[in-house]
Coordinates of C-alpha atoms in Angstrom, one line a residue:
M52 CA 18.5 9.3 -13.2
N53 CA 19.3 5.6 -13.5
A54 CA 17.0 3.2 -11.7
V55 CA 19.7 0.6 -10.9
I56 CA 19.2 -1.4 -7.7
P57 CA 21.4 -1.6 -5.7
Q58 CA 22.2 2.0 -6.3
P59 CA 25.9 2.2 -7.6
R60 CA 28.4 3.8 -5.3
Q61 CA 29.5 6.4 -7.9
A62 CA 27.5 7.6 -10.9
T63 CA 28.7 10.4 -13.2
R64 CA 26.9 11.8 -16.2
T65 CA 29.4 12.2 -19.1
G66 CA 29.4 15.0 -21.6
A67 CA 27.4 13.4 -24.3
T68 CA 23.7 13.2 -23.5
A69 CA 22.3 11.0 -26.3
G70 CA 23.2 7.5 -25.4
P71 CA 22.2 4.3 -27.2
R72 CA 18.6 3.4 -27.7
A73 CA 17.4 1.0 -25.1
S74 CA 14.5 0.2 -27.4
G75 CA 16.7 -0.7 -30.4
S76 CA 18.7 -3.7 -31.4
W77 CA 21.5 -5.0 -29.2
R78 CA 24.3 -7.5 -29.3
V79 CA 26.5 -9.0 -26.7
H80 CA 30.2 -9.0 -27.4
S81 CA 33.0 -10.6 -25.3
A82 CA 36.3 -8.7 -25.8
D83 CA 38.2 -11.6 -24.2
A84 CA 38.0 -15.3 -25.1
R85 CA 37.9 -16.1 -21.4
L86 CA 34.5 -14.4 -21.3
R87 CA 32.8 -16.4 -24.0
D88 CA 30.8 -18.6 -21.6
L89 CA 29.9 -15.5 -19.6
A90 CA 28.6 -13.9 -22.8
T91 CA 26.3 -16.8 -23.3
T92 CA 24.9 -16.4 -19.7
V93 CA 24.4 -12.6 -20.1
H94 CA 22.7 -13.2 -23.5
A95 CA 20.3 -15.6 -21.8
L96 CA 19.5 -13.1 -19.0
L97 CA 18.8 -10.3 -21.6
A98 CA 16.6 -12.5 -23.8
P99 CA 13.3 -12.1 -21.8
H100 CA 13.7 -8.3 -22.0
L101 CA 14.9 -7.7 -25.5
G102 CA 13.2 -10.6 -27.4
D103 CA 13.9 -10.4 -31.1
R104 CA 15.8 -7.2 -30.7
L105 CA 18.7 -9.2 -29.2
Q106 CA 21.0 -10.5 -31.9
P107 CA 22.0 -14.2 -31.7
L108 CA 25.5 -14.8 -30.4
G109 CA 27.9 -15.2 -33.3
A110 CA 25.7 -13.6 -35.9
V111 CA 27.0 -11.0 -38.4
P112 CA 26.8 -7.8 -36.4
D113 CA 23.9 -5.5 -37.4
P114 CA 25.6 -2.1 -38.0
D115 CA 22.6 -0.4 -36.3
A116 CA 22.7 -2.5 -33.2
A117 CA 24.2 -1.1 -29.9
T118 CA 26.8 -3.3 -28.2
L119 CA 27.0 -4.6 -24.7
T120 CA 30.7 -5.3 -24.3
L121 CA 32.2 -7.6 -21.7
A122 CA 35.9 -7.0 -21.0
L123 CA 38.5 -8.0 -18.4
D124 CA 40.5 -5.0 -17.4
G125 CA 42.4 -4.9 -14.1
A126 CA 42.8 -1.1 -14.4
A127 CA 39.1 -0.7 -14.4
S128 CA 38.7 -2.1 -10.9
P129 CA 37.7 0.8 -8.5
D130 CA 39.7 1.3 -5.4
F131 CA 37.2 0.1 -2.8
R132 CA 38.1 -1.8 0.4
T133 CA 37.8 -5.6 0.6
P134 CA 34.2 -6.7 1.2
V135 CA 33.1 -7.7 4.7
G136 CA 32.4 -11.3 5.5
L137 CA 32.9 -14.8 4.0
A138 CA 33.3 -15.7 0.4
P139 CA 30.4 -18.2 -0.3
T140 CA 32.7 -20.0 -2.7
G141 CA 34.9 -20.9 0.2
E142 CA 37.9 -19.1 -1.2
A143 CA 40.4 -17.7 1.3
G144 CA 39.3 -14.1 0.6
P145 CA 36.3 -12.4 -1.0
V146 CA 36.1 -12.4 -4.7
D147 CA 36.7 -9.0 -6.4
E148 CA 33.2 -8.1 -7.7
S149 CA 34.0 -4.4 -8.3
Y150 CA 33.4 -3.0 -11.8
L151 CA 33.4 0.0 -14.1
L152 CA 30.4 0.5 -16.4
T153 CA 30.5 3.1 -19.2
V154 CA 27.5 4.1 -21.3
G155 CA 28.7 5.7 -24.6
T156 CA 26.9 6.6 -27.8
E157 CA 27.5 3.2 -29.3
G158 CA 26.6 1.0 -26.3
V159 CA 27.6 -0.1 -22.8
D160 CA 31.0 -1.3 -21.7
C161 CA 31.3 -3.6 -18.7
R162 CA 34.8 -3.8 -17.4
A163 CA 36.3 -5.5 -14.3
A164 CA 39.3 -7.3 -13.1
T165 CA 37.4 -10.6 -12.7
P166 CA 34.6 -12.4 -14.6
A167 CA 32.5 -12.0 -11.4
G168 CA 32.9 -8.2 -11.6
V169 CA 32.1 -8.2 -15.3
F170 CA 28.9 -10.2 -14.6
R171 CA 27.8 -7.7 -11.9
A172 CA 28.3 -4.9 -14.4
A173 CA 26.2 -6.8 -16.9
T174 CA 23.3 -7.0 -14.5
T175 CA 23.6 -3.3 -14.0
A176 CA 23.5 -2.8 -17.7
L177 CA 20.3 -4.9 -17.8
H178 CA 18.7 -2.6 -15.3
L179 CA 19.6 0.4 -17.4
L180 CA 18.2 -1.2 -20.6
V181 CA 14.9 -2.0 -18.9
T182 CA 14.4 1.1 -16.9
S183 CA 15.8 4.0 -18.9
G184 CA 13.1 4.6 -21.4
D185 CA 14.0 5.1 -25.1
R186 CA 17.6 6.1 -24.6
I187 CA 20.1 5.3 -21.9
P188 CA 21.9 8.5 -20.8
C189 CA 25.7 8.5 -21.2
Q190 CA 27.2 7.9 -17.8
E191 CA 29.9 6.1 -15.9
L192 CA 29.2 3.9 -12.9
T193 CA 31.7 2.4 -10.5
D194 CA 30.6 0.0 -7.8
A195 CA 31.7 -2.8 -5.4
P196 CA 29.9 -4.7 -2.6
H197 CA 30.1 -4.1 1.1
Y198 CA 29.3 -7.7 2.1
A199 CA 30.8 -10.7 0.5
W200 CA 27.9 -13.0 1.3
R201 CA 24.6 -11.8 0.0
G202 CA 22.0 -14.6 0.2
L203 CA 18.4 -15.7 -0.3
L204 CA 16.9 -18.7 1.5
V205 CA 14.0 -20.5 -0.2
D206 CA 12.0 -23.3 1.3
P207 CA 11.2 -26.2 -1.1
A208 CA 10.8 -28.5 1.9
R209 CA 7.4 -27.0 2.6
G210 CA 6.5 -25.6 -0.8
Y211 CA 8.2 -27.6 -3.5
L212 CA 9.7 -25.7 -6.4
A213 CA 10.5 -27.5 -9.7
P214 CA 14.1 -27.2 -11.0
G215 CA 13.0 -24.7 -13.6
E216 CA 11.3 -22.6 -10.9
L217 CA 14.5 -22.6 -8.9
R218 CA 16.4 -21.4 -12.0
A219 CA 14.0 -18.5 -12.2
L220 CA 14.8 -17.6 -8.6
I221 CA 18.5 -18.0 -9.3
D222 CA 18.2 -15.5 -12.1
L223 CA 16.2 -13.1 -9.9
A224 CA 18.9 -13.3 -7.2
A225 CA 21.7 -12.7 -9.7
L226 CA 19.9 -9.7 -11.2
Y227 CA 20.0 -8.0 -7.8
K228 CA 23.6 -9.0 -7.1
L229 CA 22.9 -11.7 -4.6
N230 CA 25.4 -14.6 -4.7
V231 CA 24.0 -17.3 -2.4
L232 CA 20.8 -19.4 -2.8
H233 CA 20.3 -21.3 0.5
L234 CA 18.0 -24.3 -0.1
H235 CA 16.0 -25.4 3.0
L236 CA 15.7 -28.9 1.6
T237 CA 14.3 -30.8 4.6
D238 CA 11.7 -30.2 7.3
N239 CA 8.7 -31.9 8.9
E240 CA 6.7 -31.4 5.7
G241 CA 9.1 -32.8 3.1
W242 CA 12.6 -34.2 2.1
R243 CA 13.6 -32.8 -1.3
L244 CA 17.1 -34.2 -2.1
E245 CA 17.9 -37.7 -3.3
I246 CA 20.6 -39.2 -1.1
P247 CA 22.7 -42.0 -2.5
G248 CA 22.4 -45.0 -0.3
V249 CA 19.2 -43.8 1.5
P250 CA 16.4 -44.3 -1.0
E251 CA 13.8 -44.4 1.7
L252 CA 14.0 -40.6 2.1
T253 CA 12.5 -40.0 -1.4
A254 CA 10.5 -43.2 -1.9
P255 CA 6.8 -43.0 -2.7
A256 CA 4.5 -42.5 0.3
A257 CA 2.9 -45.5 2.0
D258 CA -0.2 -45.1 -0.3
G259 CA 2.0 -45.1 -3.4
T260 CA 1.9 -41.3 -4.0
P261 CA 5.3 -40.2 -5.5
R262 CA 7.2 -37.6 -3.6
A263 CA 8.6 -34.4 -5.3
F264 CA 12.4 -34.2 -4.9
Y265 CA 15.6 -33.2 -6.7
T266 CA 17.5 -36.1 -8.2
T267 CA 21.3 -36.0 -7.9
D268 CA 21.4 -34.9 -11.5
D269 CA 18.9 -32.1 -10.8
Y270 CA 21.0 -30.9 -8.0
R271 CA 24.2 -30.9 -10.0
E272 CA 22.6 -29.1 -12.9
L273 CA 21.2 -26.4 -10.5
Q274 CA 24.6 -25.9 -9.0
D275 CA 26.1 -25.5 -12.5
Y276 CA 23.3 -23.1 -13.5
A277 CA 23.9 -21.0 -10.4
A278 CA 27.7 -21.0 -10.8
E279 CA 27.3 -19.6 -14.3
R280 CA 25.5 -16.6 -12.6
F281 CA 28.1 -16.4 -9.8
V282 CA 25.6 -17.8 -7.3
T283 CA 26.5 -20.5 -4.8
L284 CA 24.0 -23.1 -3.7
V285 CA 24.1 -23.9 0.1
P286 CA 22.0 -26.9 1.1
E287 CA 20.4 -27.2 4.5
I288 CA 19.6 -30.5 6.2
D289 CA 17.7 -29.3 9.2
L290 CA 18.4 -31.4 12.3
P291 CA 18.1 -32.6 15.0
G292 CA 14.6 -31.1 15.1
H293 CA 12.3 -30.6 12.1
C294 CA 12.8 -34.3 11.4
A295 CA 9.3 -35.8 10.8
T296 CA 10.0 -36.8 7.2
L297 CA 13.3 -38.5 8.2
R298 CA 11.5 -40.3 11.0
E299 CA 8.8 -41.5 8.6
A300 CA 11.4 -42.7 6.1
L301 CA 13.6 -44.4 8.8
P302 CA 11.1 -45.6 11.5
G303 CA 12.4 -46.7 14.9
L304 CA 14.9 -44.0 15.6
P305 CA 14.7 -43.1 19.3
A306 CA 13.6 -39.7 20.4
A307 CA 16.1 -37.4 22.1
P308 CA 15.8 -37.1 25.9
A309 CA 13.1 -34.6 26.7
P310 CA 13.0 -32.0 29.5
E311 CA 10.9 -33.1 32.5
G312 CA 7.2 -32.1 32.3
L313 CA 7.2 -31.2 28.6
T314 CA 5.7 -34.3 27.1
G315 CA 2.0 -33.9 26.5
R316 CA 1.9 -30.1 27.0
F317 CA 2.4 -29.1 23.4
P318 CA 2.6 -31.1 20.2
F319 CA 6.0 -31.5 18.7
V320 CA 8.0 -33.9 16.6
P321 CA 10.6 -35.5 18.9
P322 CA 14.1 -34.4 17.9
L323 CA 16.7 -37.0 16.9
D324 CA 19.1 -38.4 19.5
L325 CA 22.5 -38.4 17.9
T326 CA 24.1 -40.2 20.8
D327 CA 22.1 -43.3 19.5
P328 CA 24.5 -45.3 17.3
A329 CA 21.9 -46.2 14.7
T330 CA 20.7 -42.5 14.4
A331 CA 24.3 -41.3 14.2
K332 CA 25.1 -43.8 11.5
A333 CA 22.1 -42.8 9.4
V334 CA 22.7 -39.1 9.8
A335 CA 26.4 -39.6 8.9
T336 CA 25.4 -41.4 5.7
I337 CA 23.0 -38.6 4.8
L338 CA 25.6 -35.8 5.4
D339 CA 28.3 -37.7 3.6
G340 CA 26.0 -37.8 0.6
V341 CA 25.1 -34.2 0.8
C342 CA 28.7 -33.1 1.1
R343 CA 29.8 -35.3 -1.8
L344 CA 27.0 -33.8 -4.0
T345 CA 27.7 -30.2 -3.1
D346 CA 30.3 -28.2 -5.0
G347 CA 30.3 -25.2 -2.6
A348 CA 32.2 -25.1 0.7
F349 CA 29.3 -24.8 3.1
V350 CA 26.5 -27.1 4.3
H351 CA 23.8 -25.9 6.7
I352 CA 23.0 -28.2 9.5
G353 CA 19.9 -26.4 10.8
G354 CA 19.9 -26.6 14.6
D355 CA 16.9 -24.4 15.2
E356 CA 13.7 -25.1 17.3
A357 CA 14.7 -28.5 18.6
V358 CA 11.5 -28.5 20.7
G359 CA 11.5 -31.4 23.2
A360 CA 15.3 -32.0 23.6
T361 CA 17.2 -31.5 26.8
E362 CA 20.1 -29.0 26.7
E363 CA 22.6 -31.8 27.0
S364 CA 21.1 -33.8 24.2
F365 CA 20.9 -30.7 21.9
V366 CA 24.5 -29.8 22.6
Q367 CA 25.7 -33.3 21.8
S368 CA 23.7 -33.4 18.6
I369 CA 25.0 -30.1 17.3
R370 CA 28.6 -31.1 18.0
E371 CA 28.0 -34.4 16.1
L372 CA 26.5 -32.6 13.1
R373 CA 29.3 -30.1 12.9
S374 CA 32.0 -32.8 13.3
R375 CA 30.5 -34.9 10.5
V376 CA 30.3 -32.0 8.0
R377 CA 33.9 -31.1 8.7
E378 CA 34.9 -34.7 8.4
F379 CA 33.4 -34.7 5.0
G380 CA 35.3 -31.6 3.9
K381 CA 32.7 -28.8 4.2
R382 CA 32.2 -25.9 6.6
P383 CA 29.0 -26.2 8.8
I384 CA 26.6 -23.3 9.2
G385 CA 23.9 -23.5 11.8
W386 CA 21.0 -21.3 13.0
Q387 CA 21.8 -19.2 16.0
E388 CA 20.7 -21.9 18.5
S389 CA 23.7 -23.9 17.4
S390 CA 25.8 -21.5 19.4
R391 CA 24.6 -23.1 22.6
A392 CA 26.8 -26.1 21.8
G393 CA 29.8 -23.8 22.0
V394 CA 31.3 -21.4 19.5
G395 CA 34.8 -20.9 18.2
P396 CA 36.3 -18.7 15.5
E397 CA 35.6 -21.4 12.9
D398 CA 31.8 -21.4 13.6
I399 CA 29.1 -19.5 11.6
A400 CA 25.7 -18.9 13.2
Q401 CA 22.7 -17.5 11.4
F402 CA 21.0 -14.9 13.6
W403 CA 17.2 -14.8 13.1
V404 CA 15.3 -14.1 16.3
D405 CA 15.2 -12.8 19.9
V406 CA 12.1 -12.4 22.0
P407 CA 11.7 -8.7 21.4
M408 CA 11.7 -9.1 17.6
M409 CA 9.0 -11.8 17.9
D410 CA 6.7 -8.9 18.7
L411 CA 4.3 -10.9 20.9
P412 CA 1.7 -9.4 23.3
D413 CA 1.9 -9.5 27.1
T414 CA -1.7 -8.8 28.1
A415 CA -5.2 -9.8 27.0
E416 CA -5.7 -6.3 25.8
E417 CA -2.6 -6.4 23.6
L418 CA -3.7 -9.8 22.3
S419 CA -7.1 -8.5 21.4
A420 CA -5.4 -6.0 19.1
R421 CA -3.6 -8.7 17.1
P422 CA -6.2 -10.3 14.8
E423 CA -3.5 -12.4 13.1
L424 CA -2.7 -14.1 16.4
L425 CA -6.3 -14.6 17.4
A426 CA -7.0 -16.2 14.0
A427 CA -4.2 -18.6 14.5
G428 CA -5.7 -19.7 17.9
H429 CA -3.0 -18.2 20.1
T430 CA -3.8 -17.8 23.8
L431 CA -1.8 -16.0 26.4
E432 CA -0.7 -19.3 27.9
F433 CA 0.6 -20.5 24.5
I434 CA 2.4 -17.1 23.9
A435 CA 3.9 -17.3 27.4
A436 CA 5.2 -20.8 26.6
L437 CA 6.7 -19.5 23.2
K438 CA 8.5 -16.7 25.0
A439 CA 9.9 -19.1 27.6
F440 CA 11.1 -21.5 24.9
F441 CA 12.7 -18.6 22.9
A442 CA 14.1 -16.8 26.0
P443 CA 17.7 -18.3 25.4
A444 CA 17.7 -16.6 22.0
D445 CA 18.1 -13.2 23.7
H446 CA 21.7 -14.3 24.6
D447 CA 22.6 -16.1 21.4
L448 CA 24.1 -13.1 19.6
A449 CA 26.4 -12.3 22.6
R450 CA 27.3 -15.9 22.9
I451 CA 28.4 -16.1 19.2
L452 CA 30.5 -12.9 19.5
D453 CA 32.0 -13.9 22.8
G454 CA 33.1 -17.2 21.3
G455 CA 34.7 -15.6 18.3
G456 CA 32.2 -16.9 15.8
R457 CA 30.8 -15.2 12.7
V458 CA 27.2 -14.0 12.4
L459 CA 25.1 -14.4 9.2
L460 CA 22.4 -11.7 9.5
S461 CA 18.8 -12.8 8.9
P462 CA 16.7 -11.0 11.5
Q463 CA 13.1 -12.1 11.5
S464 CA 11.9 -8.5 12.1
H465 CA 12.9 -7.3 8.6
L466 CA 14.6 -10.1 6.5
Y467 CA 11.9 -12.8 6.9
L468 CA 10.0 -12.0 3.7
D469 CA 7.3 -14.6 4.4
R470 CA 5.6 -11.8 6.4
A471 CA 2.2 -10.7 5.2
Y472 CA 1.9 -7.3 3.7
A473 CA 0.1 -4.6 5.7
A474 CA -3.5 -4.3 4.3
Q475 CA -3.2 -0.6 3.7
V476 CA -0.6 -1.0 1.0
V477 CA -2.3 -3.9 -0.8
P478 CA -4.1 -2.8 -4.0
P479 CA -7.7 -3.9 -4.2
G480 CA -7.1 -6.2 -7.1
Q481 CA -4.5 -8.3 -5.1
A482 CA -6.3 -8.4 -1.8
S483 CA -7.4 -12.0 -2.1
T484 CA -3.9 -13.1 -2.9
A485 CA -2.2 -11.0 -0.2
V486 CA -4.6 -12.2 2.6
R487 CA -3.5 -15.8 2.2
L488 CA 0.2 -15.2 2.0
G489 CA 2.6 -14.9 4.9
F490 CA 3.3 -16.7 8.2
P491 CA 0.1 -16.3 10.1
T492 CA 1.5 -15.0 13.4
Y493 CA 3.9 -12.3 12.1
R494 CA 2.6 -8.7 12.3
P495 CA 1.9 -7.6 8.7
R496 CA 4.2 -4.8 7.5
D497 CA 4.6 -2.5 4.5
V498 CA 7.5 -2.5 2.0
E499 CA 9.1 0.5 3.6
H500 CA 9.6 -1.5 6.9
A501 CA 11.9 -4.0 5.1
A502 CA 13.6 -1.3 3.2
R503 CA 14.6 0.6 6.4
W504 CA 16.6 -2.2 7.9
E505 CA 20.1 -1.1 8.8
P506 CA 22.7 -3.9 9.1
A507 CA 24.6 -1.8 11.6
S508 CA 21.6 -1.7 13.9
H509 CA 22.7 -5.0 15.6
S510 CA 26.0 -3.4 16.7
I511 CA 28.1 -6.3 15.4
P512 CA 31.7 -5.4 14.4
D513 CA 32.1 -5.7 10.7
D514 CA 34.9 -8.3 11.0
R515 CA 32.4 -10.6 12.8
V516 CA 29.7 -10.4 10.2
A517 CA 29.6 -13.4 7.8
G518 CA 27.1 -11.7 5.5
V519 CA 23.4 -10.9 5.0
E520 CA 20.6 -13.3 3.9
A521 CA 16.9 -12.8 3.3
T522 CA 14.5 -15.7 3.8
V523 CA 11.2 -16.7 2.4
F524 CA 9.8 -19.8 4.2
A525 CA 6.9 -21.5 2.5
E526 CA 4.3 -22.3 5.2
S527 CA 1.7 -20.3 3.1
V528 CA 2.8 -20.8 -0.5
E529 CA 1.5 -23.2 -3.2
F530 CA 3.1 -21.8 -6.4
L531 CA 6.1 -19.9 -7.6
D532 CA 3.9 -16.9 -8.0
D533 CA 3.2 -17.0 -4.3
V534 CA 7.0 -17.0 -3.6
T535 CA 7.7 -14.1 -5.9
T536 CA 4.8 -12.1 -4.6
L537 CA 6.3 -12.4 -1.1
L538 CA 9.7 -11.5 -2.4
L539 CA 8.8 -8.6 -4.7
P540 CA 9.1 -5.7 -4.2
R541 CA 10.9 -6.4 -0.9
L542 CA 13.9 -8.5 -2.0
P543 CA 15.6 -5.6 -3.9
S544 CA 15.6 -3.6 -0.7
V545 CA 17.4 -6.3 1.2
A546 CA 19.8 -6.8 -1.7
A547 CA 20.6 -3.1 -1.7
A548 CA 21.4 -3.2 2.0
A549 CA 23.6 -6.3 1.5
W550 CA 25.5 -4.7 -1.4
T551 CA 25.9 -1.2 0.0
G552 CA 26.1 -2.0 3.7
R553 CA 23.2 0.3 4.6
A554 CA 19.5 0.8 4.1
P555 CA 18.7 2.6 0.9
D556 CA 17.2 6.0 1.1
W557 CA 13.5 5.2 1.0
N558 CA 12.3 8.1 -1.2
D559 CA 15.0 7.4 -3.8
H560 CA 14.5 3.6 -3.5
R561 CA 10.8 3.7 -4.0
T562 CA 11.4 5.8 -7.2
R563 CA 13.8 3.2 -8.5
L564 CA 11.4 0.4 -7.6
A565 CA 8.7 2.1 -9.6
H566 CA 10.6 1.1 -12.8
H567 CA 11.3 -2.5 -11.8
G568 CA 7.8 -3.8 -12.1
R569 CA 8.4 -3.8 -15.9
L570 CA 11.5 -6.0 -15.4
W571 CA 9.6 -8.5 -13.3
E572 CA 6.7 -8.6 -15.8
Q573 CA 9.1 -9.3 -18.7
R574 CA 10.5 -12.2 -16.7
G575 CA 6.9 -13.5 -15.9
L576 CA 7.3 -12.9 -12.2
A577 CA 4.3 -12.1 -10.0
Y578 CA 4.7 -9.2 -7.5
L579 CA 2.7 -7.1 -5.1
A580 CA 2.0 -3.6 -6.6
S581 CA 2.3 -1.9 -3.2
T582 CA 0.5 1.5 -3.1
E583 CA 3.7 2.9 -1.5
I584 CA 5.4 2.8 -4.8
P585 CA 4.5 5.1 -7.8
W586 CA 4.6 2.3 -10.4
A587 CA 5.5 3.4 -13.9
G588 CA 2.4 2.1 -15.7
Q589 CA 2.8 -1.6 -14.8
D590 CA 0.0 -4.1 -14.3
P591 CA 1.1 -7.1 -12.1
E592 CA -2.0 -9.1 -12.8

């Protein structure tokens, strides 16, 4: 078998059985001058896995080396239907990412009608090289995505990631055929993007401590790096709630009008009031800067959990945020709560929660069986207040569809990968790491739980789905190793569902995953060696 993830749509063994030696020397060859830059990118992706067995680009070919050939070939594009959803590049229609990969006796040919398709084939070839043992069986693979938008959200606002660490995550996303990196850049805990004209946002703290953030040059370089791997960066400036760092940087901005009786009952950062002229001006300057810095077509405005704002204030704020992003030439995306400000066919809402998927107890007996909630200090009164606050979420999905909007699927129940692992699947050697990772109030789950998510389970017509996006928020993380341990081995399961449009067969998928620990180790990525998976001799520590 091959252990490619996502599993290709069609795989055919060819007559010859002795393919090229995966453990031998390899070179990358671009059969078209238009693919020379792509060959450089593919060569860089292969380097951690092949080491000195990978010939330098442009070197005199070693006659004993196998060849990874990159070629543009319109006739090689398989006849699959157009992918569902939005092209993250903002193009009118989804990019053709279909490809044909052929393993012959002398090497691997990656052919497609577009450079994007050739690149997807090359990542498949990398999987074959790493997971096939000594020789790659001769075979032909044809493949194409189901969803056009396949994303991963990371959260440097709470857990800062240096530019080099973000590049490692871009590589990881690309290797599993994801094509969006959603950067949650602002929150109560941090503001991570330099905004021209608003230096206060990234200035040192009052005690002189420097803040970690991405300079405009960092941001441009990250976008370029991602684009070389056919990944689009989507920045998120989360407003009108989640605004503590903005308030600290720009003191004196008035709070949004609050519902009667709320003040003093629960702690919250007052949301911004975008009907206030000074607030609206400051936010407009920020969004103008973000839109000017961003190459892609989309900017995420947040819009979630605006605790402490009246309905009228929230609606006015969301409409102002959307209007400003459009005025500056980008398309706004908001969390599902933004649908409460009205929805039209041009709107995109990211679906993440309803009360049932929050999985909260109703009785004292049920609460006593949830140690993670008790440890977080949750009481029945607080849980009842949470349910009341999130009750409108039960109607958001219908509101989006009724208004003609598009849904970006990120259900908390399965695609929030900042969920602790179930203790029974954690190997003893990783117990101390696993116990401190994950959002403290989510019920811990095993890897199989995430892998069994079906995109169709939400009963959304395909033409109304914008795409699929996993998230890994950073409330519990300190290092890149923490992020990748939460992501791996779960992210490939979500990537498989996003690429194929359905949950992978668990028994087949866990067998494929068993060979990918080697791939992650070769890239220096920490992962959880779940006992559900028959690992092929890897040691994650």
